[in-house]
């Protein structure tokens, strides 16, 4: 409970900095994954962590995932859940399908792109 309270209070700038570190470490440093990103180049994603009232926007460009802290782009895919859900997803402690079917993860937008990205996350 204290952790979530601290996450709510932390400035969005700090959240985006940490999110960028996670993306760089898990996705952008993996050449096989980066090569597969070509298929969703130009697509934008928005993660909405409702329990801490934070969102994380990112897009794919030049075979890399880039964080968009200003949310200058309209998302092609919106994923909604609580912070723990996203953390479990990125740490591979849970798969997106089980989170989706248990209604802990809501996915809206371009279905083809969301399925591709979900599969990509599961194979990090």
mmCIF file of C-alpha atoms in Angstrom:
data_model
loop_
_atom_site.group_PDB
_atom_site.id
_atom_site.type_symbol
_atom_site.label_atom_id
_atom_site.label_comp_id
_atom_site.label_asym_id
_atom_site.label_seq_id
_atom_site.Cartn_x
_atom_site.Cartn_y
_atom_site.Cartn_z
ATOM 1 C CA UNK A 1 0.000 0.000 0.000
ATOM 2 C CA UNK A 2 2.836 2.404 0.842
ATOM 3 C CA UNK A 3 4.543 1.662 -2.468
ATOM 4 C CA UNK A 4 1.445 2.579 -4.458
ATOM 5 C CA UNK A 5 1.020 5.756 -2.451
ATOM 6 C CA UNK A 6 4.617 6.723 -3.229
ATOM 7 C CA UNK A 7 4.083 5.882 -6.907
ATOM 8 C CA UNK A 8 1.041 8.175 -6.987
ATOM 9 C CA UNK A 9 3.075 11.006 -5.481
ATOM 10 C CA UNK A 10 6.132 10.591 -7.689
ATOM 11 C CA UNK A 11 6.291 13.110 -10.540
ATOM 12 C CA UNK A 12 5.379 11.888 -13.994
ATOM 13 C CA UNK A 13 8.864 12.863 -15.166
ATOM 14 C CA UNK A 14 10.415 10.326 -12.782
ATOM 15 C CA UNK A 15 7.970 7.643 -13.930
ATOM 16 C CA UNK A 16 8.922 8.237 -17.558
ATOM 17 C CA UNK A 17 12.632 8.129 -16.751
ATOM 18 C CA UNK A 18 12.258 4.760 -15.017
ATOM 19 C CA UNK A 19 9.957 3.482 -17.776
ATOM 20 C CA UNK A 20 12.601 4.402 -20.366
ATOM 21 C CA UNK A 21 15.249 2.503 -18.384
ATOM 22 C CA UNK A 22 13.013 -0.578 -18.275
ATOM 23 C CA UNK A 23 12.263 -0.374 -22.021
ATOM 24 C CA UNK A 24 15.950 0.081 -22.869
ATOM 25 C CA UNK A 25 17.003 -2.834 -20.695
ATOM 26 C CA UNK A 26 14.286 -5.290 -21.733
ATOM 27 C CA UNK A 27 13.534 -4.440 -25.366
ATOM 28 C CA UNK A 28 16.010 -2.053 -26.971
ATOM 29 C CA UNK A 29 19.078 -4.072 -25.985
ATOM 30 C CA UNK A 30 17.727 -7.232 -27.560
ATOM 31 C CA UNK A 31 18.726 -7.287 -31.270
ATOM 32 C CA UNK A 32 16.280 -10.080 -32.168
ATOM 33 C CA UNK A 33 13.376 -8.195 -30.616
ATOM 34 C CA UNK A 34 14.440 -4.903 -32.212
ATOM 35 C CA UNK A 35 14.486 -6.521 -35.629
ATOM 36 C CA UNK A 36 10.926 -7.793 -35.121
ATOM 37 C CA UNK A 37 9.791 -4.270 -34.176
ATOM 38 C CA UNK A 38 10.003 -3.399 -37.866
ATOM 39 C CA UNK A 39 6.564 -4.954 -38.290
ATOM 40 C CA UNK A 40 4.938 -2.375 -36.002
ATOM 41 C CA UNK A 41 7.049 0.659 -36.917
ATOM 42 C CA UNK A 42 5.176 3.904 -36.404
ATOM 43 C CA UNK A 43 2.662 2.416 -33.961
ATOM 44 C CA UNK A 44 1.994 4.162 -30.649
ATOM 45 C CA UNK A 45 0.969 2.539 -27.365
ATOM 46 C CA UNK A 46 -0.483 3.916 -24.153
ATOM 47 C CA UNK A 47 -0.378 2.044 -20.846
ATOM 48 C CA UNK A 48 -2.832 3.392 -18.274
ATOM 49 C CA UNK A 49 -2.146 2.344 -14.678
ATOM 50 C CA UNK A 50 -5.462 3.337 -13.130
ATOM 51 C CA UNK A 51 -4.643 2.553 -9.520
ATOM 52 C CA UNK A 52 -1.763 5.050 -9.414
ATOM 53 C CA UNK A 53 -3.280 7.489 -11.944
ATOM 54 C CA UNK A 54 -0.264 7.366 -14.286
ATOM 55 C CA UNK A 55 0.087 6.623 -17.970
ATOM 56 C CA UNK A 56 3.031 5.674 -20.122
ATOM 57 C CA UNK A 57 3.152 6.448 -23.822
ATOM 58 C CA UNK A 58 5.632 4.951 -26.251
ATOM 59 C CA UNK A 59 6.034 4.320 -29.946
ATOM 60 C CA UNK A 60 8.114 2.200 -32.290
ATOM 61 C CA UNK A 61 10.550 3.931 -34.625
ATOM 62 C CA UNK A 62 13.748 2.777 -36.326
ATOM 63 C CA UNK A 63 13.452 -0.684 -34.741
ATOM 64 C CA UNK A 64 13.435 0.756 -31.219
ATOM 65 C CA UNK A 65 10.832 1.576 -28.609
ATOM 66 C CA UNK A 66 10.860 5.247 -27.724
ATOM 67 C CA UNK A 67 9.102 6.776 -24.726
ATOM 68 C CA UNK A 68 6.770 9.693 -25.519
ATOM 69 C CA UNK A 69 6.454 11.537 -22.182
ATOM 70 C CA UNK A 70 4.527 14.438 -23.715
ATOM 71 C CA UNK A 71 1.981 12.108 -25.363
ATOM 72 C CA UNK A 72 2.343 13.921 -28.676
ATOM 73 C CA UNK A 73 1.035 10.930 -30.638
ATOM 74 C CA UNK A 74 -2.411 9.365 -30.679
ATOM 75 C CA UNK A 75 -2.226 5.754 -29.452
ATOM 76 C CA UNK A 76 -2.977 2.885 -31.802
ATOM 77 C CA UNK A 77 -3.274 0.564 -28.791
ATOM 78 C CA UNK A 78 -4.386 1.399 -25.251
ATOM 79 C CA UNK A 79 -3.749 -1.079 -22.439
ATOM 80 C CA UNK A 80 -5.470 -0.472 -19.123
ATOM 81 C CA UNK A 81 -4.752 -2.174 -15.828
ATOM 82 C CA UNK A 82 -3.239 -1.562 -12.448
ATOM 83 C CA UNK A 83 0.459 -1.005 -11.861
ATOM 84 C CA UNK A 84 0.982 -4.547 -10.546
ATOM 85 C CA UNK A 85 -0.529 -5.991 -13.718
ATOM 86 C CA UNK A 86 1.910 -4.113 -15.947
ATOM 87 C CA UNK A 87 4.822 -4.938 -13.679
ATOM 88 C CA UNK A 88 3.949 -8.651 -13.764
ATOM 89 C CA UNK A 89 3.613 -8.467 -17.545
ATOM 90 C CA UNK A 90 7.001 -6.803 -18.102
ATOM 91 C CA UNK A 91 8.731 -9.090 -15.587
ATOM 92 C CA UNK A 92 7.143 -12.110 -17.289
ATOM 93 C CA UNK A 93 5.445 -13.206 -14.055
ATOM 94 C CA UNK A 94 2.117 -13.403 -15.920
ATOM 95 C CA UNK A 95 1.108 -13.717 -19.539
ATOM 96 C CA UNK A 96 -1.069 -11.169 -21.302
ATOM 97 C CA UNK A 97 -3.729 -13.698 -22.300
ATOM 98 C CA UNK A 98 -4.443 -14.770 -18.725
ATOM 99 C CA UNK A 99 -4.442 -11.129 -17.575
ATOM 100 C CA UNK A 100 -6.800 -10.217 -20.417
ATOM 101 C CA UNK A 101 -9.224 -13.086 -19.836
ATOM 102 C CA UNK A 102 -9.257 -12.445 -16.082
ATOM 103 C CA UNK A 103 -10.105 -8.806 -16.914
ATOM 104 C CA UNK A 104 -7.026 -7.458 -15.163
ATOM 105 C CA UNK A 105 -5.800 -6.110 -18.510
ATOM 106 C CA UNK A 106 -8.038 -4.263 -20.949
ATOM 107 C CA UNK A 107 -6.771 -3.796 -24.502
ATOM 108 C CA UNK A 108 -8.371 -1.345 -26.930
ATOM 109 C CA UNK A 109 -7.486 -0.250 -30.427
ATOM 110 C CA UNK A 110 -5.607 -1.951 -33.247
ATOM 111 C CA UNK A 111 -6.022 -5.652 -32.469
ATOM 112 C CA UNK A 112 -3.320 -6.882 -34.858
ATOM 113 C CA UNK A 113 -0.721 -4.527 -33.361
ATOM 114 C CA UNK A 114 -1.716 -5.328 -29.783
ATOM 115 C CA UNK A 115 -1.447 -9.088 -30.405
ATOM 116 C CA UNK A 116 1.959 -8.650 -32.048
ATOM 117 C CA UNK A 117 3.247 -6.543 -29.141
ATOM 118 C CA UNK A 118 1.792 -8.945 -26.557
ATOM 119 C CA UNK A 119 3.565 -11.840 -28.256
ATOM 120 C CA UNK A 120 6.776 -9.837 -28.399
ATOM 121 C CA UNK A 121 6.639 -9.142 -24.639
ATOM 122 C CA UNK A 122 6.084 -12.807 -23.901
ATOM 123 C CA UNK A 123 9.262 -13.748 -25.786
ATOM 124 C CA UNK A 124 11.674 -11.273 -24.216
#
